[in-house]
Amino acid sequence: MKKLTCCLLALLAISQCLPAQTKTTTAITTELSREQRMQWWREARFGMFIHWGDYAVPAGWYKGHQVQRGGEWIMNRGKIGVTEYQEYAKKFNPVKYNADAWVKMAKDAGLKYIVITAKHHDGFAMFKSNASKFNIVDATPYGKDVLKDLAAACKKHGVKLGFYYSQAQDWNNPGGAAARKVASEGWPNPDSAKIDAYTAANTGHWDPLQTTASMSDYIDKVAVPQVKELLTNYGDVAVLWWDTPTNMTDEYAQKLQQALSLQPNIITNDRLKRPNFPGDYKTPEQKIPTKEELDGRDWETCMTMNGTWGYKEWDNKWKSTETLVRNLIDIASKNGNYLLNVGPTAEGTFPQQSIDGLAGIGKWMKVNGEAIYATSGSQLPALTWGRCTQKTTGNKTTYYLHVFNWPTDGKLVVPGLKNKVTKATLLANGSKLKTAVDADALVVSLPAQAPDQIASVIKVETSL
């Protein structure tokens, strides 16, 4: 009995020492796990954003007017009342939606992950939700959960799936926040002065139905339950893309953050609640940062293919394939990711210009994807003729020289590249190129014609 008592006391003493050791181990594991979680994302470099919802029905029009900054913001910018806006859902019937075709198109274009608007600021959920009847299953003639098909297609084609979720702004579910925008930013509403006075007095809201509950009610009864549904019902979720922390508090953010435990390997952006919830990466929007603007954190530029996120019938300012490809290269050369947006129609199809743009990128990526995936930016000085990405293994570094402006004299000067060159080739056809050293620069002899007018890639293999 004495021996047993001694053993129990010894075990108790050991157990009292364990918490500190356990905390240390957990901290190390968490840090390692973040690196592991981020690995696929850093290697992917290229993802697709999909802004899709019942706002595709008005398609940028309200009362015969083109609503500026409309698309997914049309309810706010047009100051459309809750009851009136819900009528759009009754007309939302995307019978041409084909998740498999969407994902195949993305994969063929070289995209590695998809982030879709599970719920945007208008409060309309693109999935079956028990927390709000304003969802695609309960509020539309379509009556089906589009995210289930998308999740299955992503799994089939090996494309990572992420969900965009508007955690704070919600213009339909009572208690949700509303960023105040003056009526004149939408359309020439004759009641603009009256509306602006009302939104100023009611924290951005324009309809009394929006304020029949508190934001605390909204967070507890809609936002947190819906995030849990998204992280429970669709298999592996790679990314949770928060948006606009309007009127968010740390208390609200913590509740949403806790829900992420349902998907321990998930990656999140920096828009949950600044500054105390920085997420895993930064999200510059519609612009590519300069090297001087970067601070070493992981980052992802989200950008439209035309001028809007959600489908607007009248927006035809489409970026050329050249611009899209060169944006991708520029971003990869600075250690960033490119999240390129598509805004599907109310029928469930991609606009033809988006299809053409994706096909153009895919054609380039099929030849040159090696120079984008799993690359990092180089430390070379600014290059007047293009950009550089690289891969390093041990003492060997491969430089990918993306040439936008093909030299007329056949000599590509690469300042600052001093490593010993073991091989230089054109990535397009594998043909070998001659190199020479001139002062502090490498000079690569090129053929007269560029293999690709958008960006030709020269692969330079070096060793220390």
Short mmCIF file of C-alpha atoms in Angstrom, two decimals:
data_model
loop_
_atom_site.label_atom_id
_atom_site.label_comp_id
_atom_site.label_asym_id
_atom_site.label_seq_id
_atom_site.Cartn_x
_atom_site.Cartn_y
_atom_site.Cartn_z
CA MET A 1 0.00 0.00 0.00
CA LYS A 2 2.87 2.41 0.84
CA LYS A 3 4.50 1.59 -2.52
CA LEU A 4 1.22 2.30 -4.31
CA THR A 5 0.82 5.59 -2.48
CA CYS A 6 4.38 6.60 -3.40
CA CYS A 7 3.75 5.74 -7.05
CA LEU A 8 0.55 7.81 -7.13
CA LEU A 9 2.31 10.77 -5.53
CA ALA A 10 5.12 10.50 -8.06
CA LEU A 11 2.67 10.43 -10.96
CA LEU A 12 0.86 13.44 -9.54
CA ALA A 13 4.12 15.34 -9.29
CA ILE A 14 4.96 14.51 -12.91
CA SER A 15 1.50 15.50 -14.11
CA GLN A 16 1.87 18.90 -12.46
CA CYS A 17 4.93 19.52 -14.60
CA LEU A 18 3.22 18.56 -17.85
CA PRO A 19 1.21 21.68 -18.73
CA ALA A 20 4.28 23.85 -19.37
CA GLN A 21 5.86 21.11 -21.51
CA THR A 22 2.60 20.57 -23.36
CA LYS A 23 2.27 24.29 -24.11
CA THR A 24 5.80 24.34 -25.52
CA THR A 25 5.11 21.34 -27.73
CA THR A 26 1.81 22.84 -28.92
CA ALA A 27 3.48 26.12 -29.83
CA ILE A 28 6.12 24.35 -31.91
CA THR A 29 3.51 22.13 -33.55
CA THR A 30 1.33 25.13 -34.42
CA GLU A 31 4.24 26.96 -36.04
CA LEU A 32 5.27 23.88 -38.05
CA SER A 33 1.68 23.22 -38.97
CA ARG A 34 1.29 26.73 -40.39
CA GLU A 35 4.26 26.15 -42.69
CA GLN A 36 2.72 22.87 -43.78
CA ARG A 37 -0.68 24.45 -44.27
CA MET A 38 0.76 27.25 -46.37
CA GLN A 39 2.95 25.05 -48.57
CA TRP A 40 0.33 24.16 -51.19
CA TRP A 41 -0.89 27.76 -51.32
CA ARG A 42 2.60 29.17 -51.84
CA GLU A 43 3.27 26.65 -54.58
CA ALA A 44 -0.09 27.23 -56.31
CA ARG A 45 0.44 30.90 -57.22
CA PHE A 46 -2.81 30.98 -59.20
CA GLY A 47 -6.43 30.70 -58.05
CA MET A 48 -9.92 31.54 -59.29
CA PHE A 49 -12.32 33.87 -57.49
CA ILE A 50 -16.00 33.34 -58.32
CA HIS A 51 -18.50 36.07 -57.41
CA TRP A 52 -21.91 34.52 -57.95
CA GLY A 53 -25.29 35.12 -56.38
CA ASP A 54 -28.82 36.35 -57.00
CA TYR A 55 -27.35 39.76 -57.87
CA ALA A 56 -26.63 38.22 -61.29
CA VAL A 57 -30.37 38.56 -62.01
CA PRO A 58 -30.45 42.41 -62.18
CA ALA A 59 -27.00 42.19 -63.82
CA GLY A 60 -26.08 45.76 -62.93
CA TRP A 61 -29.44 47.35 -63.83
CA TYR A 62 -32.04 48.95 -61.53
CA LYS A 63 -35.11 50.87 -62.67
CA GLY A 64 -33.64 51.22 -66.14
CA HIS A 65 -30.36 52.65 -64.88
CA GLN A 66 -26.86 51.24 -64.93
CA VAL A 67 -25.91 51.06 -61.26
CA GLN A 68 -22.31 52.15 -60.90
CA ARG A 69 -20.28 49.89 -58.62
CA GLY A 70 -23.23 47.53 -58.89
CA GLY A 71 -22.78 43.81 -59.43
CA GLU A 72 -22.72 42.16 -56.02
CA TRP A 73 -23.11 45.61 -54.38
CA ILE A 74 -26.26 46.53 -56.31
CA MET A 75 -28.56 46.24 -53.29
CA ASN A 76 -26.51 48.78 -51.33
CA ARG A 77 -25.53 51.05 -54.21
CA GLY A 78 -29.11 51.07 -55.56
CA LYS A 79 -30.60 51.32 -52.04
CA ILE A 80 -33.01 48.50 -52.85
CA GLY A 81 -35.32 47.56 -50.00
CA VAL A 82 -35.11 44.12 -48.39
CA THR A 83 -38.48 42.85 -49.59
CA GLU A 84 -37.94 44.19 -53.11
CA TYR A 85 -34.44 42.72 -53.33
CA GLN A 86 -35.66 39.28 -52.29
CA GLU A 87 -37.75 39.18 -55.47
CA TYR A 88 -34.52 38.66 -57.43
CA ALA A 89 -33.99 35.35 -55.66
CA LYS A 90 -37.38 34.20 -56.93
CA LYS A 91 -36.03 34.67 -60.48
CA PHE A 92 -32.65 33.08 -59.85
CA ASN A 93 -32.69 29.76 -61.69
CA PRO A 94 -29.19 28.82 -62.96
CA VAL A 95 -30.25 25.78 -64.96
CA LYS A 96 -27.09 25.90 -67.10
CA TYR A 97 -24.78 25.57 -64.09
CA ASN A 98 -22.27 22.75 -64.57
CA ALA A 99 -19.80 22.53 -61.71
CA ASP A 100 -17.68 19.92 -63.45
CA ALA A 101 -17.30 22.15 -66.53
CA TRP A 102 -16.38 25.13 -64.35
CA VAL A 103 -13.68 23.27 -62.47
CA LYS A 104 -12.34 21.65 -65.66
CA MET A 105 -12.11 25.11 -67.23
CA ALA A 106 -10.23 26.42 -64.21
CA LYS A 107 -7.85 23.47 -64.19
CA ASP A 108 -7.17 23.77 -67.93
CA ALA A 109 -6.30 27.43 -67.37
CA GLY A 110 -3.69 26.40 -64.81
CA LEU A 111 -5.58 27.47 -61.70
CA LYS A 112 -4.90 25.43 -58.57
CA TYR A 113 -7.69 26.58 -56.25
CA ILE A 114 -11.14 28.14 -56.35
CA VAL A 115 -12.72 30.55 -53.85
CA ILE A 116 -16.47 31.10 -54.36
CA THR A 117 -18.83 33.55 -52.66
CA ALA A 118 -20.77 31.29 -50.32
CA LYS A 119 -22.50 34.42 -49.00
CA HIS A 120 -21.83 37.98 -50.07
CA HIS A 121 -22.94 41.21 -48.38
CA ASP A 122 -26.49 40.92 -49.68
CA GLY A 123 -26.98 38.01 -47.28
CA PHE A 124 -27.97 35.48 -49.95
CA ALA A 125 -26.41 32.07 -49.21
CA MET A 126 -25.40 29.90 -52.16
CA PHE A 127 -25.95 26.82 -50.02
CA LYS A 128 -28.64 25.19 -47.93
CA SER A 129 -28.64 26.92 -44.57
CA ASN A 130 -30.68 26.32 -41.45
CA ALA A 131 -29.66 29.73 -40.13
CA SER A 132 -31.41 31.77 -42.83
CA LYS A 133 -34.13 30.98 -45.34
CA PHE A 134 -32.57 33.47 -47.74
CA ASN A 135 -30.57 30.80 -49.52
CA ILE A 136 -30.48 29.18 -52.94
CA VAL A 137 -32.35 26.05 -51.83
CA ASP A 138 -35.22 27.71 -49.96
CA ALA A 139 -35.61 31.03 -51.79
CA THR A 140 -35.19 30.19 -55.49
CA PRO A 141 -36.91 28.06 -58.13
CA TYR A 142 -33.57 26.29 -58.65
CA GLY A 143 -33.80 24.72 -55.20
CA LYS A 144 -30.39 23.04 -55.17
CA ASP A 145 -27.16 23.59 -53.25
CA VAL A 146 -24.58 24.64 -55.85
CA LEU A 147 -21.68 24.32 -53.43
CA LYS A 148 -22.18 20.56 -53.08
CA ASP A 149 -21.65 20.01 -56.80
CA LEU A 150 -18.69 22.37 -56.81
CA ALA A 151 -17.08 20.58 -53.87
CA ALA A 152 -17.50 17.23 -55.64
CA ALA A 153 -16.04 18.58 -58.89
CA CYS A 154 -13.04 20.13 -57.11
CA LYS A 155 -12.33 16.83 -55.38
CA LYS A 156 -12.61 14.96 -58.69
CA HIS A 157 -10.20 17.26 -60.54
CA GLY A 158 -7.75 17.85 -57.69
CA VAL A 159 -8.52 21.55 -57.31
CA LYS A 160 -8.57 23.06 -53.81
CA LEU A 161 -11.87 24.64 -52.72
CA GLY A 162 -12.32 27.76 -50.63
CA PHE A 163 -15.30 29.79 -49.48
CA TYR A 164 -15.72 33.56 -49.39
CA TYR A 165 -17.98 34.59 -46.50
CA SER A 166 -19.20 38.07 -45.59
CA GLN A 167 -19.00 37.82 -41.82
CA ALA A 168 -20.06 41.35 -40.88
CA GLN A 169 -22.03 42.98 -43.68
CA ASP A 170 -25.41 41.42 -44.35
CA TRP A 171 -28.13 43.61 -45.83
CA ASN A 172 -30.93 41.03 -45.62
CA ASN A 173 -30.54 39.16 -42.35
CA PRO A 174 -31.49 41.58 -39.52
CA GLY A 175 -28.59 42.86 -37.45
CA GLY A 176 -25.98 42.56 -40.18
CA ALA A 177 -23.75 45.56 -40.76
CA ALA A 178 -24.02 47.90 -43.75
CA ALA A 179 -21.17 50.05 -45.02
CA ARG A 180 -22.58 53.50 -45.70
CA LYS A 181 -22.42 54.53 -49.35
CA VAL A 182 -24.13 57.68 -50.60
CA ALA A 183 -27.00 57.13 -53.01
CA SER A 184 -25.41 59.17 -55.80
CA GLU A 185 -22.69 56.51 -56.14
CA GLY A 186 -25.31 54.09 -57.46
CA TRP A 187 -27.81 55.83 -59.73
CA PRO A 188 -29.57 59.22 -59.92
CA ASN A 189 -32.21 58.33 -57.35
CA PRO A 190 -34.61 61.27 -56.89
CA ASP A 191 -34.81 60.44 -53.17
CA SER A 192 -31.02 60.56 -52.67
CA ALA A 193 -31.04 63.34 -50.06
CA LYS A 194 -33.68 61.60 -47.94
CA ILE A 195 -31.90 58.24 -48.25
CA ASP A 196 -28.52 59.71 -47.34
CA ALA A 197 -29.98 61.34 -44.22
CA TYR A 198 -31.48 58.01 -43.18
CA THR A 199 -28.29 55.99 -43.72
CA ALA A 200 -26.29 58.60 -41.79
CA ALA A 201 -28.63 58.18 -38.83
CA ASN A 202 -28.83 54.39 -39.04
CA THR A 203 -25.24 53.12 -39.34
CA GLY A 204 -25.41 52.79 -43.12
CA HIS A 205 -28.75 50.93 -43.26
CA TRP A 206 -31.50 52.15 -45.60
CA ASP A 207 -34.40 49.84 -44.69
CA PRO A 208 -35.96 49.55 -41.20
CA LEU A 209 -36.15 45.77 -41.67
CA GLN A 210 -32.34 45.64 -41.50
CA THR A 211 -32.22 46.89 -37.92
CA THR A 212 -34.88 44.75 -36.27
CA ALA A 213 -32.12 42.76 -34.53
CA SER A 214 -28.72 43.58 -33.05
CA MET A 215 -25.41 42.74 -34.66
CA SER A 216 -24.74 40.43 -31.74
CA ASP A 217 -27.91 38.53 -32.67
CA TYR A 218 -26.76 38.35 -36.28
CA ILE A 219 -23.32 37.00 -35.34
CA ASP A 220 -24.74 34.36 -33.00
CA LYS A 221 -27.77 33.30 -35.04
CA VAL A 222 -26.57 33.65 -38.65
CA ALA A 223 -22.84 34.20 -39.16
CA VAL A 224 -21.39 31.63 -36.76
CA PRO A 225 -23.95 28.92 -37.61
CA GLN A 226 -23.44 29.44 -41.36
CA VAL A 227 -19.66 29.27 -41.08
CA LYS A 228 -20.03 26.02 -39.16
CA GLU A 229 -22.31 24.70 -41.93
CA LEU A 230 -19.71 25.59 -44.56
CA LEU A 231 -16.93 23.92 -42.61
CA THR A 232 -18.98 20.79 -41.92
CA ASN A 233 -20.97 19.91 -45.04
CA TYR A 234 -18.54 20.15 -47.96
CA GLY A 235 -15.50 18.05 -47.14
CA ASP A 236 -12.06 19.65 -47.01
CA VAL A 237 -12.17 23.44 -47.17
CA ALA A 238 -8.81 24.92 -48.10
CA VAL A 239 -9.51 28.64 -47.64
CA LEU A 240 -11.96 30.81 -45.69
CA TRP A 241 -11.95 34.23 -47.35
CA TRP A 242 -13.48 36.78 -44.95
CA ASP A 243 -14.58 40.16 -46.27
CA THR A 244 -15.14 43.67 -44.90
CA PRO A 245 -15.02 43.74 -41.08
CA THR A 246 -17.60 46.55 -40.90
CA ASN A 247 -18.54 47.15 -37.23
CA MET A 248 -16.77 43.95 -36.20
CA THR A 249 -15.42 43.62 -32.67
CA ASP A 250 -12.76 41.31 -31.32
CA GLU A 251 -15.49 39.46 -29.45
CA TYR A 252 -17.42 38.75 -32.65
CA ALA A 253 -14.25 37.82 -34.51
CA GLN A 254 -13.22 35.37 -31.80
CA LYS A 255 -16.50 33.50 -32.14
CA LEU A 256 -15.94 33.10 -35.86
CA GLN A 257 -12.28 32.24 -35.37
CA GLN A 258 -13.24 29.44 -32.99
CA ALA A 259 -15.46 27.87 -35.65
CA LEU A 260 -12.36 27.32 -37.80
CA SER A 261 -11.38 24.43 -35.53
CA LEU A 262 -13.77 22.34 -37.63
CA GLN A 263 -11.15 22.55 -40.43
CA PRO A 264 -7.77 22.61 -38.65
CA ASN A 265 -5.79 22.84 -41.92
CA ILE A 266 -7.72 25.81 -43.28
CA ILE A 267 -6.03 29.02 -44.45
CA THR A 268 -7.62 32.43 -43.85
CA ASN A 269 -7.04 35.93 -45.14
CA ASP A 270 -6.59 39.17 -43.21
CA ARG A 271 -10.13 40.58 -43.38
CA LEU A 272 -11.81 39.04 -40.34
CA LYS A 273 -11.03 41.89 -37.94
CA ARG A 274 -7.95 44.10 -38.10
CA PRO A 275 -5.44 44.24 -36.50
CA ASN A 276 -5.86 41.45 -33.94
CA PHE A 277 -6.89 38.75 -36.43
CA PRO A 278 -4.25 39.00 -39.19
CA GLY A 279 -4.97 35.63 -40.78
CA ASP A 280 -2.41 33.87 -42.94
CA TYR A 281 -2.02 36.31 -45.82
CA LYS A 282 -2.68 39.87 -46.98
CA THR A 283 -5.18 40.75 -49.70
CA PRO A 284 -4.39 43.73 -51.91
CA GLU A 285 -7.40 44.30 -54.16
CA GLN A 286 -7.35 45.28 -57.84
CA LYS A 287 -3.67 46.22 -57.70
CA ILE A 288 -0.26 44.57 -57.70
CA PRO A 289 2.05 45.93 -54.98
CA THR A 290 5.52 47.16 -55.81
CA LYS A 291 8.44 45.37 -54.19
CA GLU A 292 8.85 48.36 -51.89
CA GLU A 293 5.28 47.94 -50.59
CA LEU A 294 5.80 44.33 -49.54
CA ASP A 295 6.71 43.46 -45.95
CA GLY A 296 7.59 39.77 -46.18
CA ARG A 297 4.09 38.48 -45.36
CA ASP A 298 2.31 36.07 -47.68
CA TRP A 299 -0.02 37.96 -50.01
CA GLU A 300 -2.59 37.48 -52.74
CA THR A 301 -3.88 40.01 -55.24
CA CYS A 302 -7.56 39.57 -56.07
CA MET A 303 -8.50 41.12 -59.39
CA THR A 304 -11.35 41.21 -61.86
CA MET A 305 -11.11 40.23 -65.53
CA ASN A 306 -13.17 43.27 -66.47
CA GLY A 307 -14.19 46.06 -64.08
CA THR A 308 -16.54 44.27 -61.72
CA TRP A 309 -16.80 41.23 -59.44
CA GLY A 310 -20.41 40.09 -59.78
CA TYR A 311 -21.91 39.86 -63.27
CA LYS A 312 -22.86 43.17 -64.86
CA GLU A 313 -24.30 42.87 -68.33
CA TRP A 314 -22.94 46.22 -69.48
CA ASP A 315 -19.36 45.97 -68.21
CA ASN A 316 -17.20 45.21 -71.25
CA LYS A 317 -13.85 46.55 -70.07
CA TRP A 318 -12.14 43.18 -70.43
CA LYS A 319 -8.44 42.73 -69.81
CA SER A 320 -6.45 41.20 -72.66
CA THR A 321 -4.80 37.79 -72.35
CA GLU A 322 -1.47 39.60 -72.43
CA THR A 323 -2.43 41.67 -69.39
CA LEU A 324 -3.73 38.65 -67.49
CA VAL A 325 -0.61 36.55 -68.14
CA ARG A 326 1.77 39.38 -67.37
CA ASN A 327 -0.11 40.14 -64.15
CA LEU A 328 0.35 36.53 -63.09
CA ILE A 329 4.07 36.69 -63.86
CA ASP A 330 4.53 40.01 -62.08
CA ILE A 331 2.76 38.69 -58.97
CA ALA A 332 4.72 35.42 -58.88
CA SER A 333 7.96 37.37 -59.27
CA LYS A 334 7.12 39.10 -55.97
CA ASN A 335 6.17 35.94 -54.02
CA GLY A 336 2.44 36.55 -54.37
CA ASN A 337 -0.64 34.69 -55.57
CA TYR A 338 -3.10 35.82 -58.26
CA LEU A 339 -6.79 35.30 -57.45
CA LEU A 340 -8.49 36.02 -60.76
CA ASN A 341 -12.24 36.65 -60.69
CA VAL A 342 -15.08 35.33 -62.83
CA GLY A 343 -18.65 36.62 -62.43
CA PRO A 344 -21.10 33.99 -63.77
CA THR A 345 -24.48 34.88 -65.24
CA ALA A 346 -27.85 34.18 -63.63
CA GLU A 347 -28.15 31.13 -65.90
CA GLY A 348 -24.98 29.65 -64.43
CA THR A 349 -22.53 30.24 -67.28
CA PHE A 350 -19.23 32.08 -67.50
CA PRO A 351 -19.29 35.15 -69.78
CA GLN A 352 -17.66 34.30 -73.12
CA GLN A 353 -14.93 36.89 -72.57
CA SER A 354 -13.97 35.13 -69.32
CA ILE A 355 -13.88 31.79 -71.12
CA ASP A 356 -11.62 33.26 -73.81
CA GLY A 357 -9.34 34.86 -71.23
CA LEU A 358 -8.99 31.62 -69.28
CA ALA A 359 -8.23 29.71 -72.47
CA GLY A 360 -5.52 32.22 -73.36
CA ILE A 361 -3.89 31.91 -69.95
CA GLY A 362 -4.15 28.12 -70.14
CA LYS A 363 -2.36 28.06 -73.49
CA TRP A 364 0.54 30.01 -72.00
CA MET A 365 0.59 28.02 -68.76
CA LYS A 366 0.68 24.68 -70.58
CA VAL A 367 4.09 25.67 -71.93
CA ASN A 368 5.39 27.83 -69.10
CA GLY A 369 3.69 26.67 -65.90
CA GLU A 370 7.02 25.41 -64.58
CA ALA A 371 8.13 29.04 -64.36
CA ILE A 372 5.16 29.95 -62.11
CA TYR A 373 4.31 27.03 -59.82
CA ALA A 374 6.42 26.61 -56.67
CA THR A 375 8.64 29.52 -57.64
CA SER A 376 9.77 32.49 -55.59
CA GLY A 377 10.80 35.99 -56.49
CA SER A 378 14.41 36.73 -57.24
CA GLN A 379 16.74 39.28 -55.69
CA LEU A 380 17.78 40.62 -59.09
CA PRO A 381 17.43 44.38 -59.62
CA ALA A 382 14.53 45.78 -61.66
CA LEU A 383 14.45 44.29 -65.15
CA THR A 384 13.50 46.60 -68.00
CA TRP A 385 12.61 43.70 -70.30
CA GLY A 386 10.38 41.64 -67.96
CA ARG A 387 10.38 39.68 -64.70
CA CYS A 388 12.23 36.82 -63.01
CA THR A 389 11.07 33.88 -60.88
CA GLN A 390 13.33 31.21 -59.45
CA LYS A 391 13.65 27.86 -57.71
CA THR A 392 16.53 26.93 -55.40
CA THR A 393 17.58 23.45 -54.30
CA GLY A 394 20.76 23.19 -52.27
CA ASN A 395 23.46 25.19 -54.06
CA LYS A 396 21.62 25.12 -57.39
CA THR A 397 19.26 27.88 -58.51
CA THR A 398 17.15 27.92 -61.63
CA TYR A 399 16.16 31.36 -62.90
CA TYR A 400 13.13 31.79 -65.15
CA LEU A 401 13.52 34.95 -67.19
CA HIS A 402 10.11 36.12 -68.40
CA VAL A 403 10.84 38.35 -71.38
CA PHE A 404 8.08 40.81 -72.27
CA ASN A 405 10.23 42.98 -74.54
CA TRP A 406 12.35 40.80 -76.81
CA PRO A 407 15.72 42.51 -77.49
CA THR A 408 16.18 43.59 -81.10
CA ASP A 409 19.93 42.98 -80.97
CA GLY A 410 19.55 39.37 -79.80
CA LYS A 411 21.29 40.04 -76.45
CA LEU A 412 19.38 39.75 -73.17
CA VAL A 413 21.27 41.48 -70.37
CA VAL A 414 20.52 40.14 -66.88
CA PRO A 415 22.05 42.46 -64.27
CA GLY A 416 23.17 40.98 -60.96
CA LEU A 417 23.16 37.34 -62.06
CA LYS A 418 26.64 36.16 -61.05
CA ASN A 419 26.14 32.45 -60.44
CA LYS A 420 27.92 29.93 -62.66
CA VAL A 421 25.61 29.00 -65.53
CA THR A 422 25.40 25.28 -66.20
CA LYS A 423 22.64 25.44 -68.82
CA ALA A 424 20.37 27.95 -70.53
CA THR A 425 17.38 27.01 -72.67
CA LEU A 426 14.19 28.35 -74.14
CA LEU A 427 11.39 26.85 -72.08
CA ALA A 428 9.09 26.74 -75.12
CA ASN A 429 11.15 24.26 -77.11
CA GLY A 430 14.17 23.31 -75.03
CA SER A 431 16.67 24.78 -77.47
CA LYS A 432 20.03 25.65 -75.88
CA LEU A 433 21.23 29.22 -75.63
CA LYS A 434 24.72 30.66 -75.33
CA THR A 435 25.62 32.81 -72.35
CA ALA A 436 28.50 35.10 -71.47
CA VAL A 437 29.47 37.30 -68.53
CA ASP A 438 29.84 41.02 -69.06
CA ALA A 439 30.84 43.01 -65.99
CA ASP A 440 28.16 42.34 -63.35
CA ALA A 441 25.63 40.96 -65.79
CA LEU A 442 24.81 37.75 -67.59
CA VAL A 443 24.26 38.09 -71.33
CA VAL A 444 22.07 35.50 -73.05
CA SER A 445 22.17 35.20 -76.85
CA LEU A 446 18.66 34.87 -78.23
CA PRO A 447 17.13 33.93 -81.58
CA ALA A 448 15.69 36.74 -83.70
CA GLN A 449 12.05 35.86 -83.00
CA ALA A 450 10.38 35.50 -79.61
CA PRO A 451 8.61 32.14 -79.12
CA ASP A 452 5.69 33.93 -77.43
CA GLN A 453 4.66 37.53 -78.00
CA ILE A 454 3.12 37.77 -74.52
CA ALA A 455 6.07 36.43 -72.51
CA SER A 456 8.86 34.09 -73.57
CA VAL A 457 10.63 32.24 -70.77
CA ILE A 458 14.34 31.51 -70.65
CA LYS A 459 15.40 28.87 -68.16
CA VAL A 460 18.86 29.50 -66.71
CA GLU A 461 20.27 26.77 -64.46
CA THR A 462 23.12 27.84 -62.17
CA SER A 463 25.27 26.68 -59.30
CA LEU A 464 27.33 28.54 -56.73
#
